[in-house]
Short mmCIF file of C-alpha atoms in Angstrom, two decimals:
data_model
loop_
_atom_site.label_atom_id
_atom_site.label_comp_id
_atom_site.label_asym_id
_atom_site.label_seq_id
_atom_site.Cartn_x
_atom_site.Cartn_y
_atom_site.Cartn_z
CA SER A 15 113.60 2.89 -105.92
CA GLU A 16 110.13 4.44 -106.12
CA ARG A 17 109.35 3.01 -102.68
CA ARG A 18 112.45 4.71 -101.22
CA THR A 19 111.42 8.04 -102.76
CA VAL A 20 107.91 7.80 -101.26
CA ARG A 21 109.38 6.78 -97.89
CA GLY A 22 111.82 9.72 -98.06
CA ILE A 23 109.03 12.17 -98.82
CA PHE A 24 106.93 10.71 -96.00
CA ASN A 25 109.85 10.94 -93.54
CA LYS A 26 110.52 14.55 -94.54
CA ALA A 27 106.82 15.42 -94.06
CA VAL A 28 106.84 13.85 -90.60
CA GLU A 29 110.05 15.71 -89.74
CA LEU A 30 108.49 19.04 -90.80
CA GLU A 31 105.30 18.30 -88.89
CA VAL A 32 107.27 17.54 -85.71
CA ALA A 33 109.31 20.73 -86.14
CA PHE A 34 106.13 22.76 -86.62
CA PHE A 35 104.53 21.18 -83.54
CA ASN A 36 107.63 21.88 -81.42
CA ALA A 37 107.72 25.52 -82.56
CA ALA A 38 104.02 25.94 -81.76
CA MET A 39 104.50 24.42 -78.29
CA LYS A 40 107.48 26.71 -77.63
CA GLN A 41 105.42 29.76 -78.60
CA THR A 42 102.54 28.60 -76.37
CA ARG A 43 104.88 28.16 -73.39
CA GLU A 44 106.40 31.62 -73.97
CA MET A 45 102.95 33.21 -74.13
CA GLN A 46 101.90 31.47 -70.90
CA GLU A 47 105.04 32.68 -69.15
CA MET A 48 104.50 36.27 -70.32
CA GLY A 49 101.18 36.80 -68.56
CA ARG A 50 97.95 38.04 -70.03
CA LEU A 51 98.32 41.54 -68.58
CA ASN A 52 101.95 42.32 -69.42
CA GLY A 53 102.45 46.01 -70.01
CA LYS A 54 98.99 46.96 -68.74
CA ILE A 55 98.33 49.53 -66.05
CA ALA A 56 95.46 48.54 -63.76
CA MET A 57 93.69 50.52 -61.09
CA ILE A 58 91.67 48.59 -58.52
CA THR A 59 89.34 50.33 -56.09
CA GLY A 60 88.62 48.55 -52.83
CA GLY A 61 91.90 46.69 -53.21
CA THR A 62 92.91 46.41 -49.58
CA SER A 63 90.99 43.25 -48.64
CA ASP A 64 89.02 40.23 -49.82
CA ILE A 65 88.20 40.15 -53.55
CA GLY A 66 90.05 43.39 -54.24
CA ALA A 67 93.25 42.23 -52.54
CA ARG A 68 93.21 38.91 -54.38
CA THR A 69 92.60 40.77 -57.64
CA VAL A 70 95.69 42.89 -56.97
CA GLU A 71 97.72 39.71 -56.49
CA ILE A 72 96.37 38.03 -59.64
CA PHE A 73 96.83 41.11 -61.83
CA VAL A 74 100.46 41.43 -60.70
CA GLU A 75 101.02 37.69 -61.28
CA GLU A 76 99.66 38.18 -64.81
CA GLY A 77 102.14 41.00 -65.48
CA ALA A 78 100.20 44.20 -64.81
CA GLU A 79 101.43 47.17 -62.83
CA VAL A 80 98.69 47.88 -60.31
CA VAL A 81 97.64 50.99 -58.44
CA PHE A 82 95.04 50.10 -55.85
CA CYS A 83 93.12 52.06 -53.29
CA GLY A 84 91.12 51.61 -50.15
CA ARG A 85 90.41 53.29 -46.85
CA ARG A 86 92.34 50.82 -44.69
CA GLU A 87 95.90 52.00 -45.20
CA ASN A 88 97.48 49.40 -42.88
CA LEU A 89 96.02 46.50 -44.90
CA GLY A 90 96.98 48.17 -48.17
CA GLN A 91 100.58 48.77 -47.11
CA ALA A 92 100.91 45.14 -46.02
CA LEU A 93 99.55 43.97 -49.36
CA ALA A 94 101.83 46.31 -51.34
CA GLU A 95 104.87 45.01 -49.42
CA MET A 96 103.82 41.40 -49.99
CA VAL A 97 103.13 41.81 -53.72
CA GLY A 98 106.22 43.92 -54.47
CA VAL A 99 107.16 46.87 -56.62
CA LYS A 100 104.51 46.25 -59.28
CA ALA A 101 101.74 47.30 -56.87
CA ALA A 102 101.23 50.65 -55.17
CA LEU A 103 98.61 51.80 -52.67
CA ILE A 104 97.05 55.24 -52.77
CA LYS A 105 94.75 55.65 -49.76
CA THR A 106 91.40 56.78 -51.15
CA ASP A 107 87.79 56.94 -50.04
CA VAL A 108 85.76 56.51 -53.25
CA TYR A 109 82.87 58.46 -51.68
CA VAL A 110 85.04 61.60 -51.70
CA GLU A 111 85.19 62.93 -55.25
CA ALA A 112 88.37 64.95 -54.68
CA GLU A 113 90.18 61.83 -53.46
CA VAL A 114 89.08 59.86 -56.53
CA ALA A 115 90.22 62.67 -58.82
CA ASP A 116 93.59 62.67 -57.02
CA LEU A 117 93.83 58.88 -57.40
CA MET A 118 93.23 59.14 -61.14
CA ALA A 119 95.65 62.02 -61.59
CA ARG A 120 98.43 60.37 -59.57
CA THR A 121 98.01 57.10 -61.46
CA VAL A 122 98.20 58.80 -64.85
CA ASP A 123 101.14 60.97 -63.70
CA ARG A 124 103.03 57.87 -62.59
CA HIS A 125 102.16 55.52 -65.48
CA GLY A 126 100.93 57.74 -68.30
CA ARG A 127 97.64 55.86 -68.69
CA ILE A 128 95.11 53.48 -67.17
CA ASN A 129 94.30 50.38 -69.23
CA ILE A 130 92.10 48.57 -66.72
CA LEU A 131 89.76 50.02 -64.10
CA PHE A 132 88.42 47.39 -61.69
CA ASN A 133 85.81 49.11 -59.53
CA ASN A 134 85.55 46.84 -56.50
CA ALA A 135 85.03 49.43 -53.75
CA SER A 136 82.01 49.10 -51.55
CA GLY A 137 80.68 50.87 -48.55
CA PRO A 138 77.68 51.20 -46.34
CA ARG A 139 74.26 51.13 -47.93
CA GLN A 140 73.02 54.49 -49.04
CA GLY A 141 70.37 56.34 -47.05
CA ASN A 142 67.44 54.86 -48.98
CA GLY A 143 68.54 51.26 -48.28
CA SER A 144 69.00 50.57 -51.99
CA ILE A 145 70.53 47.23 -52.89
CA ILE A 146 71.83 48.67 -56.17
CA ASN A 147 75.58 48.13 -56.44
CA ASN A 148 77.24 51.36 -55.37
CA GLY A 149 79.52 51.31 -58.42
CA SER A 150 76.77 50.75 -60.99
CA VAL A 151 75.63 53.29 -63.54
CA ALA A 152 72.08 53.08 -62.11
CA ALA A 153 73.37 53.88 -58.63
CA TYR A 154 75.37 56.80 -59.98
CA GLN A 155 72.39 58.16 -61.88
CA ALA A 156 70.28 57.82 -58.74
CA GLY A 157 72.85 59.87 -56.85
CA ASN A 158 74.02 56.88 -54.79
CA GLY A 159 77.24 55.80 -56.44
CA PRO A 160 80.83 56.78 -55.83
CA PRO A 161 82.25 59.54 -58.02
CA CYS A 162 84.40 57.26 -60.21
CA LYS A 163 82.20 57.93 -63.25
CA LYS A 164 82.65 61.70 -62.91
CA THR A 165 86.42 61.50 -62.66
CA CYS A 166 86.98 58.76 -65.26
CA PRO A 167 85.55 60.19 -68.49
CA ALA A 168 85.41 57.66 -71.31
#
């Protein structure tokens, strides 16, 4: 009789452990399906080719709505059509401050906020031949960087 009681308690414990494990696995699967960027609004500069274009694709796959920019409108339109309604191109040259300000304003007007700013834009080397990344704070302070910092106050 005591042996049956112990066996019953053991069986119930195993049953609860299996139920807990199954619930945890279900929650893990649901989280993986949701995407790490669900509900986020991302803006990607230099998003029309190479690393930027692949970043647009990945961010959309992970659930973000993406506004991306670049100078090559034909590549950007093709990417936007391929990715679908969660990605939008706004043709922008990040070396023109007014265009960057317009990009920011249009993104916020459309989505209400920007959660992620991925500054991938590049361009020709600056006049002094600096190898400093054009998007870096040091480049900006040296007068070489694009105007994203001016138009994206923290």
